[in-house]
PDB file of C-alpha atoms in Angstrom:
ATOM      1  CA  MET Q 296     -15.571  25.864  -5.105  1.00 59.00           C
ATOM      2  CA  THR Q 297     -13.292  28.757  -5.551  1.00 65.00           C
ATOM      3  CA  LEU Q 298      -9.544  28.366  -5.863  1.00 61.00           C
ATOM      4  CA  ARG Q 299      -9.323  30.375  -2.551  1.00 67.00           C
ATOM      5  CA  ALA Q 300     -11.304  27.927  -0.864  1.00 66.00           C
ATOM      6  CA  PHE Q 301      -9.614  24.923  -2.403  1.00 62.00           C
ATOM      7  CA  ARG Q 302      -6.364  26.229  -1.072  1.00 65.00           C
ATOM      8  CA  GLN Q 303      -7.617  26.273   2.500  1.00 64.00           C
ATOM      9  CA  THR Q 304      -8.538  22.517   2.264  1.00 72.00           C
ATOM     10  CA  PRO Q 305      -5.903  19.839   3.050  1.00 68.00           C
ATOM     11  CA  TRP Q 306      -5.893  18.920  -0.718  1.00 73.00           C
ATOM     12  CA  GLY Q 307      -4.898  22.534  -1.683  1.00 73.00           C
ATOM     13  CA  ARG Q 308      -1.572  22.526   0.154  1.00 77.00           C
ATOM     14  CA  PRO Q 309       1.494  22.481  -2.002  1.00 82.00           C
ATOM     15  CA  GLN Q 310       3.037  19.392  -0.735  1.00 84.00           C
ATOM     16  CA  VAL Q 311      -0.114  17.485  -1.001  1.00 84.00           C
ATOM     17  CA  LEU Q 312      -0.538  18.627  -4.736  1.00 87.00           C
ATOM     18  CA  VAL Q 313       2.977  17.486  -5.346  1.00 89.00           C
ATOM     19  CA  GLY Q 314       2.303  14.130  -3.708  1.00 88.00           C
ATOM     20  CA  CYS Q 315      -0.812  13.627  -6.014  1.00 90.00           C
ATOM     21  CA  ALA Q 316       1.192  14.719  -9.057  1.00 92.00           C
ATOM     22  CA  ILE Q 317       4.089  12.272  -8.248  1.00 92.00           C
ATOM     23  CA  LEU Q 318       1.353   9.354  -7.793  1.00 92.00           C
ATOM     24  CA  LEU Q 319      -0.469  10.151 -10.855  1.00 94.00           C
ATOM     25  CA  ALA Q 320       2.897  10.252 -12.736  1.00 93.00           C
ATOM     26  CA  ILE Q 321       3.956   6.664 -11.275  1.00 93.00           C
ATOM     27  CA  LEU Q 322       0.493   5.385 -12.315  1.00 93.00           C
ATOM     28  CA  ALA Q 323       0.816   6.874 -15.714  1.00 94.00           C
ATOM     29  CA  ALA Q 324       4.452   5.250 -16.160  1.00 91.00           C
ATOM     30  CA  ALA Q 325       3.111   2.044 -15.066  1.00 91.00           C
ATOM     31  CA  LEU Q 326       0.133   2.158 -17.463  1.00 92.00           C
ATOM     32  CA  PHE Q 327       2.204   3.198 -20.414  1.00 92.00           C
ATOM     33  CA  ALA Q 328       5.085   1.068 -19.790  1.00 92.00           C
ATOM     34  CA  PRO Q 329       4.010  -1.642 -22.408  1.00 93.00           C
ATOM     35  CA  LEU Q 330       3.500   1.156 -24.962  1.00 93.00           C
ATOM     36  CA  LEU Q 331       6.816   2.772 -24.579  1.00 91.00           C
ATOM     37  CA  PHE Q 332       8.842  -0.608 -24.178  1.00 92.00           C
ATOM     38  CA  PRO Q 333       6.638  -3.231 -26.097  1.00 92.00           C
ATOM     39  CA  GLU Q 334       9.636  -5.757 -25.689  1.00 90.00           C
ATOM     40  CA  GLY Q 335       9.813  -5.413 -21.918  1.00 89.00           C
ATOM     41  CA  PRO Q 336      12.562  -4.497 -19.572  1.00 92.00           C
ATOM     42  CA  TRP Q 337      14.687  -7.697 -20.381  1.00 91.00           C
ATOM     43  CA  PRO Q 338      16.271  -7.238 -23.939  1.00 91.00           C
ATOM     44  CA  ALA Q 339      19.770  -5.764 -23.873  1.00 90.00           C
ATOM     45  CA  VAL Q 340      19.726  -2.427 -25.906  1.00 88.00           C
ATOM     46  CA  GLY Q 341      23.289  -1.254 -25.244  1.00 85.00           C
ATOM     47  CA  THR Q 342      26.551  -1.646 -23.899  1.00 88.00           C
ATOM     48  CA  PRO Q 343      26.726  -2.708 -20.226  1.00 90.00           C
ATOM     49  CA  TYR Q 344      27.293  -0.029 -17.677  1.00 91.00           C
ATOM     50  CA  THR Q 345      26.634   2.827 -19.936  1.00 89.00           C
ATOM     51  CA  PRO Q 346      26.393   5.864 -17.721  1.00 91.00           C
ATOM     52  CA  PRO Q 347      23.377   8.138 -17.440  1.00 92.00           C
ATOM     53  CA  PHE Q 348      22.796  10.992 -19.862  1.00 90.00           C
ATOM     54  CA  GLN Q 349      25.408   9.542 -22.355  1.00 88.00           C
ATOM     55  CA  SER Q 350      22.783   8.251 -24.941  1.00 85.00           C
ATOM     56  CA  THR Q 351      19.458   9.390 -25.870  1.00 86.00           C
ATOM     57  CA  ALA Q 352      18.484   5.905 -26.326  1.00 86.00           C
ATOM     58  CA  THR Q 353      19.123   5.000 -22.721  1.00 88.00           C
ATOM     59  CA  PRO Q 354      18.952   8.361 -20.963  1.00 92.00           C
ATOM     60  CA  LEU Q 355      19.373   6.763 -17.343  1.00 92.00           C
ATOM     61  CA  GLY Q 356      22.202   4.270 -18.635  1.00 91.00           C
ATOM     62  CA  THR Q 357      22.102   0.581 -18.724  1.00 91.00           C
ATOM     63  CA  ASP Q 358      22.676  -2.202 -16.220  1.00 91.00           C
ATOM     64  CA  THR Q 359      25.173  -4.975 -15.956  1.00 88.00           C
ATOM     65  CA  LEU Q 360      23.628  -6.887 -18.885  1.00 89.00           C
ATOM     66  CA  GLY Q 361      23.044  -3.746 -21.047  1.00 90.00           C
ATOM     67  CA  ARG Q 362      19.267  -3.480 -20.174  1.00 93.00           C
ATOM     68  CA  ASP Q 363      17.640  -0.015 -20.149  1.00 93.00           C
ATOM     69  CA  VAL Q 364      17.236   1.417 -16.590  1.00 94.00           C
ATOM     70  CA  VAL Q 365      14.384   3.463 -17.530  1.00 94.00           C
ATOM     71  CA  ALA Q 366      12.376   0.448 -18.940  1.00 94.00           C
ATOM     72  CA  GLY Q 367      13.126  -1.352 -15.496  1.00 94.00           C
ATOM     73  CA  LEU Q 368      11.856   1.561 -13.543  1.00 95.00           C
ATOM     74  CA  LEU Q 369       8.646   1.793 -15.485  1.00 95.00           C
ATOM     75  CA  TYR Q 370       7.999  -1.960 -15.240  1.00 94.00           C
ATOM     76  CA  GLY Q 371       9.125  -1.856 -11.750  1.00 93.00           C
ATOM     77  CA  ALA Q 372       6.449   0.655 -10.896  1.00 93.00           C
ATOM     78  CA  ARG Q 373       3.933  -1.769 -12.266  1.00 92.00           C
ATOM     79  CA  VAL Q 374       4.921  -4.440  -9.914  1.00 92.00           C
ATOM     80  CA  SER Q 375       5.197  -2.246  -6.936  1.00 91.00           C
ATOM     81  CA  LEU Q 376       1.513  -0.709  -7.581  1.00 91.00           C
ATOM     82  CA  ILE Q 377       0.000  -4.044  -8.321  1.00 93.00           C
ATOM     83  CA  VAL Q 378       1.530  -5.681  -5.126  1.00 94.00           C
ATOM     84  CA  ALA Q 379       0.674  -2.755  -2.962  1.00 93.00           C
ATOM     85  CA  VAL Q 380      -2.869  -2.180  -4.075  1.00 94.00           C
ATOM     86  CA  ALA Q 381      -3.810  -5.983  -4.333  1.00 95.00           C
ATOM     87  CA  ALA Q 382      -2.208  -6.720  -1.038  1.00 95.00           C
ATOM     88  CA  THR Q 383      -3.947  -3.662   0.729  1.00 95.00           C
ATOM     89  CA  ALA Q 384      -7.263  -4.611  -0.758  1.00 95.00           C
ATOM     90  CA  ALA Q 385      -7.117  -8.175   0.450  1.00 96.00           C
ATOM     91  CA  ALA Q 386      -5.964  -7.115   3.893  1.00 95.00           C
ATOM     92  CA  ILE Q 387      -8.763  -4.594   4.106  1.00 95.00           C
ATOM     93  CA  ALA Q 388     -11.370  -7.134   3.061  1.00 95.00           C
ATOM     94  CA  VAL Q 389     -10.213  -9.808   5.656  1.00 95.00           C
ATOM     95  CA  GLY Q 390      -9.663  -7.067   8.460  1.00 95.00           C
ATOM     96  CA  ILE Q 391     -13.329  -5.632   7.840  1.00 94.00           C
ATOM     97  CA  LEU Q 392     -14.742  -9.172   7.822  1.00 94.00           C
ATOM     98  CA  ILE Q 393     -13.106 -10.139  11.103  1.00 94.00           C
ATOM     99  CA  GLY Q 394     -13.448  -6.920  12.796  1.00 93.00           C
ATOM    100  CA  ALA Q 395     -17.016  -6.436  11.964  1.00 92.00           C
ATOM    101  CA  ILE Q 396     -18.068  -9.911  13.131  1.00 92.00           C
ATOM    102  CA  ALA Q 397     -15.946  -9.642  16.357  1.00 92.00           C
ATOM    103  CA  GLY Q 398     -17.321  -5.984  17.168  1.00 91.00           C
ATOM    104  CA  TYR Q 399     -20.965  -6.707  16.508  1.00 90.00           C
ATOM    105  CA  VAL Q 400     -21.227 -10.352  17.903  1.00 88.00           C
ATOM    106  CA  GLN Q 401     -19.043  -9.924  20.888  1.00 86.00           C
ATOM    107  CA  GLY Q 402     -18.879 -12.510  23.520  1.00 88.00           C
ATOM    108  CA  TRP Q 403     -16.755 -15.884  22.937  1.00 92.00           C
ATOM    109  CA  VAL Q 404     -16.673 -14.980  19.216  1.00 92.00           C
ATOM    110  CA  ASP Q 405     -15.047 -11.687  19.785  1.00 91.00           C
ATOM    111  CA  ASP Q 406     -12.513 -13.383  22.225  1.00 93.00           C
ATOM    112  CA  LEU Q 407     -11.692 -16.057  19.771  1.00 94.00           C
ATOM    113  CA  LEU Q 408     -11.309 -13.666  16.620  1.00 94.00           C
ATOM    114  CA  MET Q 409      -9.014 -11.322  18.777  1.00 93.00           C
ATOM    115  CA  ARG Q 410      -6.854 -14.162  19.989  1.00 93.00           C
ATOM    116  CA  ILE Q 411      -6.336 -15.276  16.314  1.00 94.00           C
ATOM    117  CA  THR Q 412      -5.448 -11.613  15.591  1.00 94.00           C
ATOM    118  CA  GLU Q 413      -2.936 -11.458  18.389  1.00 93.00           C
ATOM    119  CA  ILE Q 414      -1.362 -14.580  16.851  1.00 92.00           C
ATOM    120  CA  PHE Q 415      -0.769 -12.878  13.546  1.00 92.00           C
ATOM    121  CA  GLN Q 416       0.468  -9.757  15.158  1.00 89.00           C
ATOM    122  CA  THR Q 417       3.086 -11.553  17.450  1.00 88.00           C
ATOM    123  CA  PRO Q 418       6.017 -12.121  14.881  1.00 90.00           C
ATOM    124  CA  PRO Q 419       7.797  -9.086  13.359  1.00 91.00           C
ATOM    125  CA  ASN Q 420       6.027  -8.318  10.074  1.00 90.00           C
ATOM    126  CA  PHE Q 421       9.092  -8.316   7.794  1.00 93.00           C
ATOM    127  CA  ILE Q 422      10.452 -11.616   9.310  1.00 93.00           C
ATOM    128  CA  PHE Q 423       6.766 -13.144   8.786  1.00 94.00           C
ATOM    129  CA  VAL Q 424       6.582 -12.039   5.389  1.00 95.00           C
ATOM    130  CA  ILE Q 425       9.891 -13.601   4.658  1.00 95.00           C
ATOM    131  CA  ALA Q 426       8.833 -16.893   5.999  1.00 94.00           C
ATOM    132  CA  LEU Q 427       5.703 -16.986   4.234  1.00 94.00           C
ATOM    133  CA  VAL Q 428       7.297 -16.197   0.775  1.00 94.00           C
ATOM    134  CA  VAL Q 429      10.089 -18.756   1.449  1.00 93.00           C
ATOM    135  CA  ILE Q 430       7.272 -21.427   2.258  1.00 93.00           C
ATOM    136  CA  LEU Q 431       5.037 -20.504  -0.669  1.00 89.00           C
ATOM    137  CA  LYS Q 432       8.010 -19.901  -3.273  1.00 88.00           C
ATOM    138  CA  PRO Q 433       8.680 -16.310  -4.562  1.00 88.00           C
ATOM    139  CA  SER Q 434       5.854 -15.217  -6.870  1.00 91.00           C
ATOM    140  CA  ILE Q 435       3.717 -12.001  -7.113  1.00 93.00           C
ATOM    141  CA  VAL Q 436       0.721 -14.092  -5.725  1.00 94.00           C
ATOM    142  CA  ALA Q 437       2.734 -15.233  -2.844  1.00 94.00           C
ATOM    143  CA  ILE Q 438       4.120 -11.866  -2.300  1.00 95.00           C
ATOM    144  CA  ILE Q 439       0.626 -10.365  -2.312  1.00 95.00           C
ATOM    145  CA  GLY Q 440      -0.726 -13.097  -0.048  1.00 95.00           C
ATOM    146  CA  ALA Q 441       2.275 -12.703   2.476  1.00 95.00           C
ATOM    147  CA  ILE Q 442       1.968  -8.964   2.698  1.00 95.00           C
ATOM    148  CA  ALA Q 443      -1.854  -9.395   3.231  1.00 95.00           C
ATOM    149  CA  VAL Q 444      -1.365 -11.822   5.965  1.00 95.00           C
ATOM    150  CA  VAL Q 445       0.715  -9.416   8.033  1.00 94.00           C
ATOM    151  CA  SER Q 446      -1.356  -6.415   7.123  1.00 94.00           C
ATOM    152  CA  TRP Q 447      -4.988  -7.340   8.117  1.00 94.00           C
ATOM    153  CA  PRO Q 448      -4.693  -7.324  12.050  1.00 94.00           C
ATOM    154  CA  PRO Q 449      -4.562  -3.578  12.412  1.00 93.00           C
ATOM    155  CA  ILE Q 450      -7.779  -3.138  10.191  1.00 94.00           C
ATOM    156  CA  ALA Q 451      -9.501  -5.923  12.177  1.00 94.00           C
ATOM    157  CA  ARG Q 452      -8.892  -4.020  15.363  1.00 94.00           C
ATOM    158  CA  LEU Q 453      -9.771  -0.721  14.141  1.00 92.00           C
ATOM    159  CA  VAL Q 454     -13.026  -1.982  12.576  1.00 93.00           C
ATOM    160  CA  ARG Q 455     -13.823  -3.932  15.813  1.00 93.00           C
ATOM    161  CA  ALA Q 456     -13.487  -0.570  17.981  1.00 92.00           C
ATOM    162  CA  GLU Q 457     -15.606   1.322  15.537  1.00 90.00           C
ATOM    163  CA  PHE Q 458     -18.275  -1.358  15.718  1.00 91.00           C
ATOM    164  CA  MET Q 459     -18.339  -1.551  19.399  1.00 90.00           C
ATOM    165  CA  SER Q 460     -19.046   2.014  19.564  1.00 88.00           C
ATOM    166  CA  LEU Q 461     -21.761   1.882  17.003  1.00 87.00           C
ATOM    167  CA  ARG Q 462     -23.600  -1.269  17.673  1.00 84.00           C
ATOM    168  CA  ASN Q 463     -25.754   0.184  20.448  1.00 84.00           C
ATOM    169  CA  ARG Q 464     -26.804   3.452  18.598  1.00 87.00           C
ATOM    170  CA  GLU Q 465     -30.229   4.298  17.906  1.00 87.00           C
ATOM    171  CA  PHE Q 466     -30.201   3.574  14.167  1.00 86.00           C
ATOM    172  CA  VAL Q 467     -28.926  -0.050  14.898  1.00 87.00           C
ATOM    173  CA  LEU Q 468     -31.398  -0.612  17.618  1.00 88.00           C
ATOM    174  CA  SER Q 469     -34.382   0.479  15.396  1.00 89.00           C
ATOM    175  CA  CYS Q 470     -32.975  -2.111  12.687  1.00 87.00           C
ATOM    176  CA  ARG Q 471     -32.919  -4.800  15.232  1.00 86.00           C
ATOM    177  CA  LEU Q 472     -36.460  -3.765  16.410  1.00 86.00           C
ATOM    178  CA  VAL Q 473     -38.088  -4.131  12.824  1.00 87.00           C
ATOM    179  CA  GLY Q 474     -36.146  -7.659  12.196  1.00 84.00           C
ATOM    180  CA  VAL Q 475     -33.381  -6.517   9.733  1.00 86.00           C
ATOM    181  CA  PRO Q 476     -30.997  -9.489   9.469  1.00 89.00           C
ATOM    182  CA  PRO Q 477     -27.803  -9.137  11.310  1.00 86.00           C
ATOM    183  CA  ALA Q 478     -25.804  -9.348   8.049  1.00 88.00           C
ATOM    184  CA  LYS Q 479     -27.581  -6.487   6.686  1.00 89.00           C
ATOM    185  CA  ILE Q 480     -27.085  -4.397   9.848  1.00 88.00           C
ATOM    186  CA  ILE Q 481     -23.349  -5.238   9.802  1.00 87.00           C
ATOM    187  CA  PHE Q 482     -22.680  -4.481   6.060  1.00 88.00           C
ATOM    188  CA  ALA Q 483     -25.470  -1.927   5.040  1.00 87.00           C
ATOM    189  CA  GLU Q 484     -26.073   0.078   8.311  1.00 86.00           C
ATOM    190  CA  ILE Q 485     -22.675   0.095  10.500  1.00 88.00           C
ATOM    191  CA  LEU Q 486     -19.938  -0.481   8.013  1.00 88.00           C
ATOM    192  CA  PRO Q 487     -20.609   2.726   6.038  1.00 87.00           C
ATOM    193  CA  ASN Q 488     -20.232   4.783   9.229  1.00 85.00           C
ATOM    194  CA  CYS Q 489     -16.775   3.352  10.049  1.00 85.00           C
ATOM    195  CA  LEU Q 490     -15.138   3.426   6.695  1.00 83.00           C
ATOM    196  CA  SER Q 491     -13.375   6.972   7.062  1.00 83.00           C
ATOM    197  CA  PRO Q 492     -10.653   5.474   9.429  1.00 85.00           C
ATOM    198  CA  VAL Q 493     -10.295   2.481   7.282  1.00 89.00           C
ATOM    199  CA  ILE Q 494      -9.554   4.682   4.192  1.00 86.00           C
ATOM    200  CA  VAL Q 495      -6.982   6.757   6.085  1.00 84.00           C
ATOM    201  CA  THR Q 496      -5.135   3.534   7.353  1.00 88.00           C
ATOM    202  CA  SER Q 497      -5.061   1.992   3.809  1.00 89.00           C
ATOM    203  CA  SER Q 498      -2.854   4.796   2.620  1.00 86.00           C
ATOM    204  CA  ILE Q 499      -0.266   3.765   5.203  1.00 88.00           C
ATOM    205  CA  MET Q 500      -0.715   0.159   4.257  1.00 93.00           C
ATOM    206  CA  VAL Q 501       0.012   0.870   0.644  1.00 93.00           C
ATOM    207  CA  ALA Q 502       3.195   2.613   1.435  1.00 92.00           C
ATOM    208  CA  THR Q 503       4.238  -0.042   3.896  1.00 93.00           C
ATOM    209  CA  ALA Q 504       3.509  -2.834   1.168  1.00 94.00           C
ATOM    210  CA  VAL Q 505       5.677  -0.921  -1.401  1.00 94.00           C
ATOM    211  CA  LEU Q 506       8.573  -1.045   1.184  1.00 94.00           C
ATOM    212  CA  LEU Q 507       7.979  -4.835   2.029  1.00 94.00           C
ATOM    213  CA  GLU Q 508       8.032  -5.836  -1.496  1.00 94.00           C
ATOM    214  CA  ALA Q 509      11.155  -3.829  -2.252  1.00 93.00           C
ATOM    215  CA  GLY Q 510      12.764  -5.474   0.766  1.00 93.00           C
ATOM    216  CA  LEU Q 511      11.780  -8.818  -0.404  1.00 93.00           C
ATOM    217  CA  SER Q 512      13.172  -8.397  -3.892  1.00 93.00           C
ATOM    218  CA  PHE Q 513      16.334  -6.930  -2.500  1.00 93.00           C
ATOM    219  CA  LEU Q 514      16.739 -10.077  -0.672  1.00 91.00           C
ATOM    220  CA  GLY Q 515      16.346 -12.081  -3.738  1.00 90.00           C
ATOM    221  CA  LEU Q 516      12.827 -13.306  -2.742  1.00 91.00           C
ATOM    222  CA  GLY Q 517      10.872 -11.486  -5.485  1.00 89.00           C
ATOM    223  CA  ASP Q 518       9.318 -13.100  -8.315  1.00 89.00           C
ATOM    224  CA  PRO Q 519      12.095 -13.981 -10.729  1.00 89.00           C
ATOM    225  CA  ASN Q 520       9.688 -13.478 -13.654  1.00 90.00           C
ATOM    226  CA  VAL Q 521       9.229  -9.626 -13.295  1.00 90.00           C
ATOM    227  CA  ILE Q 522      11.428  -6.838 -12.506  1.00 91.00           C
ATOM    228  CA  SER Q 523      11.029  -4.773  -9.463  1.00 92.00           C
ATOM    229  CA  TRP Q 524      12.737  -1.642  -7.703  1.00 93.00           C
ATOM    230  CA  GLY Q 525      14.007  -3.670  -5.090  1.00 92.00           C
ATOM    231  CA  GLY Q 526      15.501  -6.174  -7.410  1.00 91.00           C
ATOM    232  CA  MET Q 527      17.126  -3.465  -9.405  1.00 92.00           C
ATOM    233  CA  VAL Q 528      18.801  -1.901  -6.281  1.00 93.00           C
ATOM    234  CA  ALA Q 529      20.068  -5.658  -5.476  1.00 91.00           C
ATOM    235  CA  ILE Q 530      21.452  -6.033  -9.057  1.00 90.00           C
ATOM    236  CA  GLY Q 531      23.274  -2.662  -8.777  1.00 90.00           C
ATOM    237  CA  ARG Q 532      24.706  -3.495  -5.328  1.00 89.00           C
ATOM    238  CA  PRO Q 533      27.930  -5.458  -6.632  1.00 89.00           C
ATOM    239  CA  ALA Q 534      28.679  -2.291  -8.798  1.00 87.00           C
ATOM    240  CA  LEU Q 535      27.847   0.465  -6.136  1.00 86.00           C
ATOM    241  CA  ARG Q 536      31.329   1.960  -6.483  1.00 88.00           C
ATOM    242  CA  SER Q 537      31.668   1.853 -10.347  1.00 88.00           C
ATOM    243  CA  ALA Q 538      28.158   2.363 -11.230  1.00 90.00           C
ATOM    244  CA  PRO Q 539      26.061   3.799  -8.287  1.00 92.00           C
ATOM    245  CA  TYR Q 540      23.144   4.883 -10.458  1.00 93.00           C
ATOM    246  CA  LEU Q 541      22.044   1.245 -10.876  1.00 93.00           C
ATOM    247  CA  SER Q 542      20.880   1.379  -7.205  1.00 93.00           C
ATOM    248  CA  VAL Q 543      20.395   5.026  -6.754  1.00 94.00           C
ATOM    249  CA  PHE Q 544      17.694   5.515  -9.451  1.00 95.00           C
ATOM    250  CA  PRO Q 545      15.290   2.716  -8.185  1.00 95.00           C
ATOM    251  CA  GLY Q 546      16.192   3.750  -4.638  1.00 94.00           C
ATOM    252  CA  ILE Q 547      14.831   7.141  -5.463  1.00 95.00           C
ATOM    253  CA  ALA Q 548      11.685   5.726  -7.046  1.00 95.00           C
ATOM    254  CA  ILE Q 549      11.003   3.823  -3.742  1.00 95.00           C
ATOM    255  CA  PHE Q 550      11.612   6.918  -1.690  1.00 95.00           C
ATOM    256  CA  VAL Q 551       9.725   9.362  -3.822  1.00 94.00           C
ATOM    257  CA  THR Q 552       6.694   6.799  -4.065  1.00 94.00           C
ATOM    258  CA  VAL Q 553       6.469   6.233  -0.265  1.00 93.00           C
ATOM    259  CA  ILE Q 554       6.678  10.110   0.448  1.00 93.00           C
ATOM    260  CA  ALA Q 555       4.047  10.910  -1.962  1.00 92.00           C
ATOM    261  CA  ILE Q 556       1.641   8.113  -0.630  1.00 91.00           C
ATOM    262  CA  ASN Q 557       2.203   9.560   3.016  1.00 89.00           C
ATOM    263  CA  LEU Q 558       1.480  13.074   1.849  1.00 88.00           C
ATOM    264  CA  VAL Q 559      -1.724  11.939   0.326  1.00 89.00           C
ATOM    265  CA  GLY Q 560      -2.425   9.905   3.467  1.00 85.00           C
ATOM    266  CA  GLU Q 561      -2.088  12.989   5.540  1.00 82.00           C
ATOM    267  CA  ALA Q 562      -4.628  14.787   3.327  1.00 82.00           C
ATOM    268  CA  LEU Q 563      -6.895  11.840   3.693  1.00 81.00           C
ATOM    269  CA  ASN Q 564      -6.597  11.863   7.476  1.00 79.00           C
ATOM    270  CA  GLU Q 565      -7.509  15.514   7.853  1.00 78.00           C
ATOM    271  CA  THR Q 566     -10.264  15.299   5.439  1.00 76.00           C
ATOM    272  CA  PHE Q 567     -11.934  12.518   7.259  1.00 71.00           C
ATOM    273  CA  ASP Q 568     -10.848  13.847  10.798  1.00 64.00           C
ATOM    274  CA  PRO Q 569     -11.471  17.639  10.821  1.00 51.00           C
ATOM    275  CA  ARG Q 570     -10.114  17.986  14.343  1.00 53.00           C
ATOM    276  CA  ARG Q 571      -6.734  17.446  12.976  1.00 52.00           C
ATOM    277  CA  ARG Q 572      -6.736  20.250  10.496  1.00 49.00           C
ATOM    278  CA  ARG Q 573      -4.119  22.774  10.926  1.00 47.00           C
ATOM    279  CA  ARG Q 574      -5.477  26.226  11.820  1.00 44.00           C
TER     280      ARG Q 574
END
């Protein structure tokens, strides 16, 4: 593919390239955080409330306890990515399983699974996540599980709709005719043909998971053993007038990450749905 042809694809747009670059930078920061700060983000390395750009040792300043803001941001990236990716993966696995069974079997099984799906969709997502984390006690595993619980229903409905449109196609009927087991038809024949919308939806789910985790940490429901962007915003809130950078920097990190994910998601959407490409 030539450079000119690449620029005409969704991935060749400047905003998408910027989004990809930002995500790669965040991923690199998360991966190399232990190498750059082997002692972690917790040790005090300077005077509390050192302003940004005043010291080469702490270029973005220090927090209320003298901890390096840069170290907090890098380790916070690790937490955000782990929670977002793990919760999305779990939600997709559950949603695909339930949606595939409901859409292929239909009948009373479909009705039962869809009623269960509706039960999980009834409460507001954020309130539901808060309730689950409070019940399970704040931890990374509890946060991942809670976000996955509120995220799988849209995937289940999407996969169900795709299966209902594909279950009577010729390639599926021929598989039934030769005696292919239903499980193999579901996962080897139909599922690969309906993964495109799932991949597109997963980008939105990752961005939503980042925001949900940040919101939980801001409310004090994050894992107390790790540092996260939402928790950093909460730590800086009492000093918002005297040291606004404590909340501004992690807030910018959350904002930029979500925007970058949405830009990449837009490219995914247009890649798998050519009808939506701009002319």
